[in-house]
Tab-separated table of C-alpha atoms and ligand atoms in Angstrom:
chain	number	residue	atom	x	y	z
V	1	MET	CA	-22.864	3.412	22.595
V	2	ILE	CA	-22.413	7.046	23.672
V	3	ALA	CA	-23.322	9.943	21.401
V	4	HIS	CA	-21.480	13.253	21.598
V	5	PRO	CA	-22.808	16.448	20.008
V	6	VAL	CA	-20.913	17.610	16.899
V	7	ARG	CA	-20.729	21.264	17.717
V	8	ARG	CA	-17.236	22.231	18.725
V	9	PRO	CA	-15.712	24.651	16.168
V	10	LEU	CA	-12.266	24.208	14.635
V	11	ARG	CA	-9.415	26.352	15.915
V	12	ALA	CA	-8.544	29.257	13.585
V	13	ASP	CA	-5.286	27.621	12.402
V	14	GLN	CA	-7.147	24.400	11.639
V	15	VAL	CA	-9.787	26.243	9.685
V	16	LEU	CA	-7.163	28.004	7.597
V	17	ALA	CA	-5.182	24.811	6.939
V	18	CYS	CA	-8.321	22.906	6.090
V	19	THR	CA	-9.793	25.575	3.911
V	20	LEU	CA	-6.587	25.766	1.928
V	21	ALA	CA	-6.389	21.986	1.721
V	22	PHE	CA	-9.985	21.672	0.665
V	23	ALA	CA	-9.603	24.407	-1.925
V	24	CYS	CA	-6.645	22.418	-3.238
V	25	ALA	CA	-8.816	19.296	-3.281
V	26	ALA	CA	-11.402	21.022	-5.397
V	27	ALA	CA	-8.720	22.312	-7.726
V	28	ALA	CA	-7.129	18.883	-7.855
V	29	ALA	CA	-10.343	17.531	-9.274
V	30	GLN	CA	-9.796	19.819	-12.265
V	31	VAL	CA	-6.034	19.640	-12.742
V	32	SER	CA	-3.718	16.748	-12.142
V	33	GLU	CA	-1.944	16.755	-8.796
V	34	THR	CA	1.219	14.785	-8.078
V	35	VAL	CA	0.869	11.754	-5.844
V	36	ASP	CA	3.147	13.340	-3.245
V	37	ALA	CA	1.100	16.551	-3.208
V	38	MET	CA	-2.131	14.596	-2.885
V	39	ILE	CA	-0.797	12.560	0.040
V	40	ALA	CA	0.533	15.681	1.771
V	41	ARG	CA	-2.830	17.398	1.341
V	42	ASP	CA	-4.743	14.375	2.652
V	43	ILE	CA	-2.506	14.174	5.712
V	44	GLN	CA	-3.031	17.863	6.367
V	45	VAL	CA	-6.792	17.370	6.263
V	46	ALA	CA	-6.477	14.273	8.461
V	47	GLU	CA	-4.516	16.229	11.063
V	48	ALA	CA	-7.126	18.959	11.204
V	49	GLN	CA	-10.061	16.538	11.317
V	50	TYR	CA	-8.578	14.218	13.919
V	51	GLY	CA	-7.388	17.184	15.984
V	52	GLN	CA	-10.997	18.280	16.045
V	53	LEU	CA	-12.191	14.794	16.983
V	54	LEU	CA	-9.696	14.623	19.842
V	55	ASP	CA	-10.753	18.034	21.116
V	56	ARG	CA	-14.341	16.950	21.080
V	57	LEU	CA	-13.638	13.749	23.001
V	58	ARG	CA	-11.401	15.247	25.644
V	59	GLY	CA	-12.200	13.823	29.051
V	60	GLN	CA	-14.898	11.475	27.830
V	61	PRO	CA	-14.567	7.735	27.442
V	62	GLY	CA	-14.904	5.828	24.191
V	63	PHE	CA	-13.581	5.501	20.662
V	64	PRO	CA	-15.218	7.418	17.809
V	65	ARG	CA	-16.667	4.993	15.276
V	66	SER	CA	-19.099	6.919	13.069
V	67	VAL	CA	-21.697	9.681	12.937
V	68	ALA	CA	-25.438	9.195	13.400
V	69	LYS	CA	-28.071	11.901	13.369
V	70	GLY	CA	-25.365	14.550	13.364
V	71	GLU	CA	-23.589	13.173	16.415
V	72	VAL	CA	-20.314	11.299	16.765
V	73	VAL	CA	-20.957	7.729	17.857
V	74	THR	CA	-18.382	6.314	20.252
V	75	VAL	CA	-17.914	2.723	21.339
V	76	GLY	CA	-16.205	0.874	24.167
V	77	PRO	CA	-12.962	-1.127	24.018
V	78	LEU	CA	-14.688	-4.410	23.164
V	79	ASP	CA	-16.271	-3.085	19.982
V	80	TRP	CA	-14.599	-4.591	16.907
V	81	THR	CA	-13.768	-1.094	15.586
V	82	ALA	CA	-12.235	0.323	18.794
V	83	GLY	CA	-8.599	-0.147	17.731
V	84	PHE	CA	-8.962	1.767	14.493
V	85	PHE	CA	-9.027	5.098	16.317
V	86	PRO	CA	-5.640	4.659	18.020
V	87	GLY	CA	-4.441	3.006	14.798
V	88	THR	CA	-5.262	6.133	12.830
V	89	LEU	CA	-3.505	8.256	15.450
V	90	TRP	CA	-0.395	6.061	15.061
V	91	TYR	CA	-0.531	6.556	11.299
V	92	LEU	CA	-0.696	10.314	11.853
V	93	TYR	CA	2.355	10.032	14.086
V	94	GLU	CA	4.115	7.975	11.414
V	95	ALA	CA	3.130	10.462	8.716
V	96	THR	CA	4.165	13.595	10.591
V	97	GLY	CA	6.574	12.573	13.357
V	98	GLU	CA	4.700	14.916	15.695
V	99	ALA	CA	4.712	14.066	19.408
V	100	ARG	CA	1.085	15.109	19.910
V	101	TRP	CA	-0.098	12.206	17.729
V	102	ARG	CA	2.160	9.771	19.543
V	103	SER	CA	0.814	10.864	22.887
V	104	ALA	CA	-2.828	10.633	21.782
V	105	ALA	CA	-2.175	7.247	20.160
V	106	THR	CA	-0.482	5.991	23.331
V	107	ARG	CA	-3.428	6.996	25.484
V	108	TYR	CA	-6.089	5.456	23.230
V	109	THR	CA	-4.055	2.297	22.642
V	110	ALA	CA	-3.910	1.743	26.410
V	111	ASP	CA	-7.688	2.073	26.512
V	112	THR	CA	-8.093	-0.945	24.201
V	113	ALA	CA	-6.348	-3.248	26.737
V	114	PRO	CA	-9.505	-5.147	27.783
V	115	ALA	CA	-9.678	-6.694	24.313
V	116	LYS	CA	-6.641	-8.886	24.904
V	117	PHE	CA	-8.555	-11.248	27.178
V	118	ASP	CA	-11.888	-11.195	25.341
V	119	LYS	CA	-12.641	-14.773	24.265
V	120	SER	CA	-16.107	-13.914	22.990
V	121	GLN	CA	-15.135	-12.603	19.549
V	122	HIS	CA	-12.731	-13.164	16.659
V	123	ASP	CA	-11.869	-9.535	15.897
V	124	LEU	CA	-8.801	-9.304	18.138
V	125	GLY	CA	-6.518	-8.800	15.147
V	126	PHE	CA	-8.347	-5.597	14.238
V	127	MET	CA	-8.731	-4.492	17.843
V	128	LEU	CA	-5.130	-5.035	18.944
V	129	GLY	CA	-3.152	-4.962	15.698
V	130	SER	CA	-4.261	-1.459	14.728
V	131	GLY	CA	-3.342	0.207	18.030
V	132	TYR	CA	-0.817	-2.031	19.790
V	133	GLY	CA	0.584	-3.429	16.531
V	134	ASN	CA	1.341	-0.060	14.992
V	135	GLY	CA	2.493	1.263	18.357
V	136	LEU	CA	4.953	-1.610	18.689
V	137	ARG	CA	6.180	-1.143	15.136
V	138	LEU	CA	6.731	2.575	15.640
V	139	THR	CA	8.045	2.671	19.222
V	140	GLY	CA	9.331	-0.805	20.126
V	141	ASP	CA	7.529	-0.551	23.507
V	142	ALA	CA	7.888	-4.027	25.099
V	143	SER	CA	4.552	-3.754	26.929
V	144	TYR	CA	2.837	-3.565	23.527
V	145	ARG	CA	4.463	-6.843	22.607
V	146	ASP	CA	3.057	-8.447	25.760
V	147	ALA	CA	-0.439	-7.149	25.002
V	148	MET	CA	-0.290	-8.475	21.449
V	149	LEU	CA	0.913	-11.893	22.582
V	150	ALA	CA	-1.846	-12.072	25.192
V	151	GLY	CA	-4.421	-11.210	22.510
V	152	ALA	CA	-3.042	-13.777	20.072
V	153	THR	CA	-3.196	-16.458	22.773
V	154	THR	CA	-6.794	-15.494	23.519
V	155	LEU	CA	-7.651	-15.752	19.824
V	156	LEU	CA	-6.313	-19.325	19.676
V	157	THR	CA	-9.113	-20.387	22.056
V	158	ARG	CA	-11.601	-19.904	19.206
V	159	PHE	CA	-9.869	-22.441	16.935
V	160	ASN	CA	-11.428	-25.845	16.339
V	161	PRO	CA	-9.015	-28.315	14.672
V	162	LYS	CA	-11.922	-30.421	13.353
V	163	VAL	CA	-13.064	-27.437	11.295
V	164	GLY	CA	-9.604	-25.976	10.757
V	165	SER	CA	-10.950	-22.482	11.429
V	166	ILE	CA	-11.365	-19.817	14.086
V	167	GLN	CA	-15.034	-19.366	14.961
V	168	SER	CA	-16.147	-15.829	14.113
V	169	TRP	CA	-19.277	-15.350	16.153
V	170	ASP	CA	-20.646	-17.044	19.228
V	171	LEU	CA	-24.092	-18.503	18.707
V	172	TRP	CA	-26.912	-16.292	19.880
V	173	PRO	CA	-30.248	-17.624	21.140
V	174	GLY	CA	-32.304	-18.924	18.235
V	175	SER	CA	-29.336	-19.063	15.843
V	176	THR	CA	-29.490	-21.951	13.384
V	177	TRP	CA	-25.760	-21.919	12.752
V	178	ALA	CA	-23.332	-24.317	14.384
V	179	TYR	CA	-19.904	-22.783	13.661
V	180	PRO	CA	-20.060	-19.500	11.685
V	181	VAL	CA	-16.918	-18.193	10.000
V	182	ILE	CA	-16.931	-14.935	8.024
V	183	ILE	CA	-14.498	-13.844	5.330
V	184	ASP	CA	-13.485	-10.831	7.488
V	185	ASN	CA	-11.788	-13.291	9.831
V	186	MET	CA	-8.824	-13.516	7.434
V	187	MET	CA	-7.794	-10.108	8.767
V	188	ASN	CA	-7.180	-11.485	12.269
V	189	LEU	CA	-4.506	-13.890	11.055
V	190	GLU	CA	-1.900	-11.131	10.875
V	191	LEU	CA	-1.883	-11.012	14.678
V	192	LEU	CA	-1.214	-14.765	14.821
V	193	MET	CA	1.554	-14.622	12.234
V	194	TRP	CA	3.176	-11.816	14.173
V	195	ALA	CA	2.844	-13.823	17.424
V	196	ALA	CA	4.541	-16.837	15.831
V	197	ARG	CA	7.537	-14.678	14.921
V	198	ALA	CA	7.610	-12.809	18.220
V	199	SER	CA	7.352	-15.927	20.399
V	200	SER	CA	8.974	-18.523	18.112
V	201	GLU	CA	5.991	-20.747	18.922
V	202	ALA	CA	4.659	-22.589	15.882
V	203	ARG	CA	1.092	-22.969	17.170
V	204	TYR	CA	0.106	-19.412	16.200
V	205	ARG	CA	1.343	-19.914	12.659
V	206	GLU	CA	-0.238	-23.367	12.356
V	207	VAL	CA	-3.657	-22.027	13.327
V	208	ALA	CA	-3.357	-19.060	10.953
V	209	ILE	CA	-2.386	-21.294	8.022
V	210	ALA	CA	-5.107	-23.837	8.805
V	211	HIS	CA	-7.699	-21.050	8.884
V	212	ALA	CA	-6.472	-19.561	5.594
V	213	ASP	CA	-6.455	-23.001	3.920
V	214	THR	CA	-9.989	-23.773	5.122
V	215	THR	CA	-11.190	-20.367	3.914
V	216	LEU	CA	-9.508	-20.924	0.559
V	217	LYS	CA	-11.297	-24.243	0.197
V	218	HIS	CA	-14.813	-23.235	1.189
V	219	HIS	CA	-15.398	-19.493	0.946
V	220	PHE	CA	-14.824	-18.813	-2.745
V	221	ARG	CA	-16.876	-19.112	-5.903
V	222	PRO	CA	-15.316	-19.982	-9.267
V	223	ASP	CA	-15.258	-16.289	-10.286
V	224	GLY	CA	-13.060	-15.362	-7.284
V	225	SER	CA	-15.818	-13.681	-5.265
V	226	SER	CA	-16.531	-14.877	-1.734
V	227	TYR	CA	-19.473	-15.799	0.434
V	228	HIS	CA	-19.783	-13.733	3.552
V	229	LEU	CA	-20.388	-16.569	6.020
V	230	VAL	CA	-19.673	-20.294	5.882
V	231	ASP	CA	-21.245	-22.389	8.609
V	232	TYR	CA	-19.452	-25.616	9.584
V	233	ASP	CA	-20.296	-28.728	11.545
V	234	PRO	CA	-17.960	-28.435	14.563
V	235	GLN	CA	-17.753	-32.250	14.917
V	236	THR	CA	-16.845	-33.105	11.334
V	237	GLY	CA	-15.796	-29.847	9.666
V	238	ALA	CA	-18.418	-30.361	6.943
V	239	VAL	CA	-19.940	-27.234	5.395
V	240	ARG	CA	-23.539	-26.774	6.589
V	241	GLY	CA	-24.339	-23.649	4.615
V	242	ARG	CA	-23.077	-20.534	2.847
V	243	VAL	CA	-25.001	-17.353	3.567
V	244	THR	CA	-24.721	-13.613	3.975
V	245	VAL	CA	-25.433	-11.330	6.893
V	246	GLN	CA	-24.014	-8.031	5.690
V	247	GLY	CA	-24.474	-8.512	1.936
V	248	LYS	CA	-27.500	-8.246	-0.343
V	249	ALA	CA	-28.027	-11.981	-0.868
V	250	ASP	CA	-26.352	-15.276	-0.056
V	251	GLY	CA	-24.962	-15.472	-3.591
V	252	SER	CA	-24.048	-11.790	-3.928
V	253	ALA	CA	-20.640	-10.129	-3.689
V	254	TRP	CA	-20.633	-7.855	-0.627
V	255	ALA	CA	-17.995	-5.261	-1.521
V	256	ARG	CA	-16.221	-5.074	1.821
V	257	GLY	CA	-16.057	-8.839	2.078
V	258	GLN	CA	-14.196	-8.908	-1.239
V	259	ALA	CA	-11.797	-6.268	0.102
V	260	TRP	CA	-11.174	-8.195	3.348
V	261	GLY	CA	-10.420	-11.352	1.356
V	262	LEU	CA	-8.067	-9.482	-0.976
V	263	TYR	CA	-6.197	-7.926	1.927
V	264	GLY	CA	-6.176	-11.139	3.965
V	265	PHE	CA	-4.757	-13.409	1.277
V	266	THR	CA	-2.200	-10.813	0.203
V	267	MET	CA	-1.063	-10.529	3.822
V	268	MET	CA	-0.929	-14.323	4.232
V	269	TYR	CA	1.179	-14.592	1.082
V	270	ARG	CA	3.586	-12.023	2.547
V	271	GLU	CA	3.739	-13.997	5.788
V	272	THR	CA	4.085	-17.518	4.344
V	273	GLY	CA	5.229	-17.287	0.727
V	274	LYS	CA	2.511	-19.843	-0.161
V	275	ASP	CA	1.741	-19.556	-3.860
V	276	ALA	CA	-1.914	-20.542	-3.452
V	277	TYR	CA	-2.510	-17.419	-1.355
V	278	LEU	CA	-0.924	-15.178	-3.983
V	279	ARG	CA	-3.025	-16.766	-6.717
V	280	GLN	CA	-6.203	-16.304	-4.669
V	281	ALA	CA	-5.391	-12.657	-3.952
V	282	GLN	CA	-4.814	-12.084	-7.665
V	283	LYS	CA	-8.096	-13.807	-8.497
V	284	ILE	CA	-10.003	-11.623	-6.046
V	285	ALA	CA	-8.267	-8.561	-7.485
V	286	ALA	CA	-9.333	-9.539	-11.007
V	287	PHE	CA	-12.936	-10.005	-9.880
V	288	TYR	CA	-13.025	-6.672	-8.033
V	289	MET	CA	-11.125	-4.520	-10.533
V	290	GLY	CA	-12.851	-5.901	-13.599
V	291	HIS	CA	-16.385	-5.925	-12.241
V	292	PRO	CA	-18.842	-4.440	-14.750
V	293	ARG	CA	-20.738	-2.703	-11.956
V	294	LEU	CA	-17.683	-1.040	-10.420
V	295	PRO	CA	-18.225	2.721	-10.905
V	296	THR	CA	-15.685	4.676	-12.957
V	297	ASP	CA	-14.358	6.390	-9.817
V	298	LYS	CA	-13.539	2.882	-8.498
V	299	VAL	CA	-15.397	3.316	-5.204
V	300	PRO	CA	-17.703	0.269	-5.161
V	301	TYR	CA	-21.351	0.123	-4.343
V	302	TRP	CA	-21.781	-1.571	-0.958
V	303	ASP	CA	-22.668	-4.832	-2.772
V	304	PHE	CA	-21.751	-5.531	-6.387
V	305	ASP	CA	-25.102	-7.269	-6.887
V	306	ASP	CA	-27.558	-4.800	-5.361
V	307	PRO	CA	-30.371	-4.454	-7.933
V	308	ALA	CA	-30.701	-0.795	-6.853
V	309	ILE	CA	-27.378	0.038	-8.594
V	310	PRO	CA	-26.737	2.831	-9.686
V	311	SER	CA	-28.846	4.236	-6.847
V	312	ALA	CA	-27.280	1.997	-4.194
V	313	PRO	CA	-24.965	3.498	-1.534
V	314	ARG	CA	-21.214	3.287	-1.965
V	315	ASP	CA	-18.716	1.864	0.483
V	316	ALA	CA	-15.655	4.090	0.770
V	317	ALA	CA	-14.311	1.691	3.419
V	318	ALA	CA	-14.165	-1.157	0.886
V	319	ALA	CA	-12.365	1.172	-1.529
V	320	ALA	CA	-9.785	2.141	1.097
V	321	ILE	CA	-9.155	-1.469	2.203
V	322	ALA	CA	-8.843	-2.669	-1.401
V	323	SER	CA	-6.386	0.155	-2.194
V	324	ALA	CA	-4.153	-0.762	0.747
V	325	ALA	CA	-4.289	-4.426	-0.282
V	326	LEU	CA	-3.556	-3.775	-3.971
V	327	LEU	CA	-0.538	-1.639	-3.125
V	328	GLU	CA	0.925	-4.539	-1.185
V	329	LEU	CA	-0.085	-7.069	-3.851
V	330	ALA	CA	1.650	-4.891	-6.460
V	331	GLY	CA	4.915	-5.286	-4.563
V	332	ARG	CA	4.543	-9.075	-4.668
V	333	SER	CA	3.348	-9.614	-8.256
V	334	GLU	CA	5.040	-9.743	-11.645
V	335	PRO	CA	5.543	-6.345	-13.328
V	336	ALA	CA	2.555	-6.420	-15.698
V	337	LEU	CA	0.072	-7.190	-12.922
V	338	ALA	CA	1.863	-4.930	-10.438
V	339	ARG	CA	1.474	-1.896	-12.675
V	340	GLY	CA	-2.277	-2.508	-12.980
V	341	TYR	CA	-2.721	-2.915	-9.218
V	342	ARG	CA	-0.735	0.222	-8.442
V	343	ASP	CA	-2.579	2.307	-11.053
V	344	PHE	CA	-5.951	1.074	-9.846
V	345	ALA	CA	-5.094	1.834	-6.203
V	346	GLU	CA	-3.814	5.273	-7.124
V	347	GLN	CA	-6.968	6.047	-9.099
V	348	THR	CA	-9.123	4.928	-6.174
V	349	LEU	CA	-7.126	7.050	-3.751
V	350	ARG	CA	-7.464	10.042	-6.075
V	351	SER	CA	-11.238	9.583	-5.956
V	352	LEU	CA	-11.207	9.275	-2.168
V	353	SER	CA	-9.020	12.399	-1.994
V	354	SER	CA	-11.504	14.438	-4.016
V	355	PRO	CA	-14.296	16.538	-2.501
V	356	ALA	CA	-16.719	13.777	-3.480
V	357	TYR	CA	-15.384	11.619	-0.610
V	358	LEU	CA	-12.923	13.654	1.469
V	359	ALA	CA	-14.793	15.670	4.084
V	360	ALA	CA	-14.866	19.441	3.891
V	361	PRO	CA	-13.101	21.093	6.814
V	362	GLY	CA	-15.017	20.990	10.070
V	363	THR	CA	-17.683	18.630	8.706
V	364	ASN	CA	-18.280	14.883	8.876
V	365	GLY	CA	-17.961	14.831	12.668
V	366	GLY	CA	-14.174	15.092	12.321
V	367	PHE	CA	-13.824	11.908	10.264
V	368	LEU	CA	-11.953	11.991	6.984
V	369	LEU	CA	-13.984	10.013	4.477
V	370	MET	CA	-17.666	10.248	3.678
V	371	HIS	CA	-19.883	7.630	2.018
V	372	ALA	CA	-19.063	4.350	3.719
V	373	THR	CA	-21.638	1.687	4.463
V	374	GLY	CA	-21.457	-0.508	7.555
V	375	HIS	CA	-24.455	-2.820	7.663
V	376	LYS	CA	-27.016	-2.132	4.956
V	377	PRO	CA	-29.313	-5.128	5.597
V	378	ALA	CA	-29.627	-4.075	9.244
V	379	GLY	CA	-30.352	-0.517	8.161
V	380	THR	CA	-27.390	0.810	10.148
V	381	GLU	CA	-24.408	2.954	9.134
V	382	ILE	CA	-25.492	3.623	5.586
V	383	ASP	CA	-23.618	6.349	3.689
V	384	VAL	CA	-21.715	7.549	6.743
V	385	PRO	CA	-18.133	8.041	7.928
V	386	LEU	CA	-16.579	4.942	9.527
V	387	ASN	CA	-13.347	4.876	11.535
V	388	TYR	CA	-12.006	1.889	9.606
V	389	ALA	CA	-12.490	3.681	6.284
V	390	ASP	CA	-10.185	6.422	7.594
V	391	TYR	CA	-7.689	3.918	9.020
V	392	TYR	CA	-7.232	1.988	5.778
V	393	PHE	CA	-7.267	5.208	3.747
V	394	LEU	CA	-4.271	6.494	5.721
V	395	GLU	CA	-2.612	3.077	5.542
V	396	ALA	CA	-3.036	3.061	1.760
V	397	LEU	CA	-1.660	6.605	1.473
V	398	LEU	CA	1.410	5.637	3.507
V	399	ARG	CA	1.887	2.558	1.333
V	400	LEU	CA	1.563	4.700	-1.790
V	401	ARG	CA	4.079	7.174	-0.385
V	402	ALA	CA	6.494	4.351	0.372
V	403	ALA	CA	5.991	2.819	-3.084
V	404	SER	CA	6.683	6.119	-4.791
V	405	SER	CA	9.913	6.451	-2.801
V	406	GLY	CA	10.865	2.813	-3.460
V	407	ALA	CA	10.530	1.649	0.199
V	408	ALA	CA	8.705	-1.501	1.353
V	409	ARG	CA	5.984	-0.874	3.904
V	410	THR	CA	3.054	-2.833	5.249
V	411	GLY	CA	1.802	-1.214	8.484
V	412	GLY	CA	-0.199	-2.870	11.244
V	413	THR	CA	1.534	-5.897	12.727
V	414	GLY	CA	3.357	-6.658	9.518
V	415	GLY	CA	5.512	-3.555	9.485
V	416	THR	CA	9.192	-3.492	8.840
V	417	GLY	CA	9.916	-1.727	12.144
V	418	PRO	CA	10.857	-3.159	15.543
V	419	SER	CA	8.041	-5.700	15.650
V	420	ARG	CA	9.591	-7.962	13.052
F	501	LIG	N1	-16.043	-7.025	10.115
F	501	LIG	C1	-17.257	-6.349	9.989
F	501	LIG	C2	-17.383	-5.472	8.822
F	501	LIG	O1	-16.601	-5.429	7.898
F	501	LIG	O2	-18.363	-4.785	8.815
């Protein structure tokens, strides 16, 4: 992990654009702003903030992930969050059409290449789909397709047919688990579904569906909430335990885990048309949206069951992921449910676009959103910016923009561009 000082000032044009945008944000909190105006303002702020981040990084290796002790924290290409930085740059290119974002996205996407052969982790969908996946969708570059296929093939090596799942984490010394699988892993299936289409090889799709079916069977509670981690016996596939690592308690509802599940099952319904996935996504949505401890601004506490609520930290990343997921779910649900999902997502995005969450110009280390929580039990990344909060925030805004213009749009590897 390399830390860079957060000192470089904004250029004068950025300061002016940001100050105007932020003044608008403050005003928008008082008066109602159209969805289109809100999205345009958010993108303007994103351009200024990410321009600042790029300036700060120039010539130095690494991908900005967060801010700690006033300094931007960067990570290497094998960190699970590395791809979100180029992914966000691709979304800025998509949002604006400006060549400078394409060229920055191209450079940082290339820097994530080592991930495609990394057999030691399950996060290749995040790491490759965000950069290479969006790059492929937006440019059609054939080398991106090759990188994605290599990554998908690497990911298959973590599948055990006895369990019917992809192993999330390797066992570390002293670990009592045998085959840990976390709910987040649903997000990596999009890469496999894409690979099945791109290669016409069924094995990618078969593994993705097996993993989703196993998750459906073992990860959920009757109320639609999920356990963070299910540990399996690799010889028999039997469940050995259900625990948490990033949540408050084994039986609690870690907010981001609920958002990953919601997004993952919505995406798998899009990719397969399997009704059980749609029903599960709708069940998760009902749990999340109707939770009595969800704040009125719809940005969840980091865990729905933290006894410290209402003094517990929020997780803006969970809010952004859930918004992106609900906007897709809305497009795949019957009208009465769809309206509720869209309204809820819009309300969440309005909160995230307000000065309570959207960074003031030149602050927040150049990241967009404040108040995300990475790993509360470990005491790390609490109430900070996180690159994946920004990535899914922009994805949700682009989905909202497409929905308000009547276009279908998914982003990542599931886009409607050249990758399909
Ligand atoms: N996949 C790790 C996290 O959501 O923090």
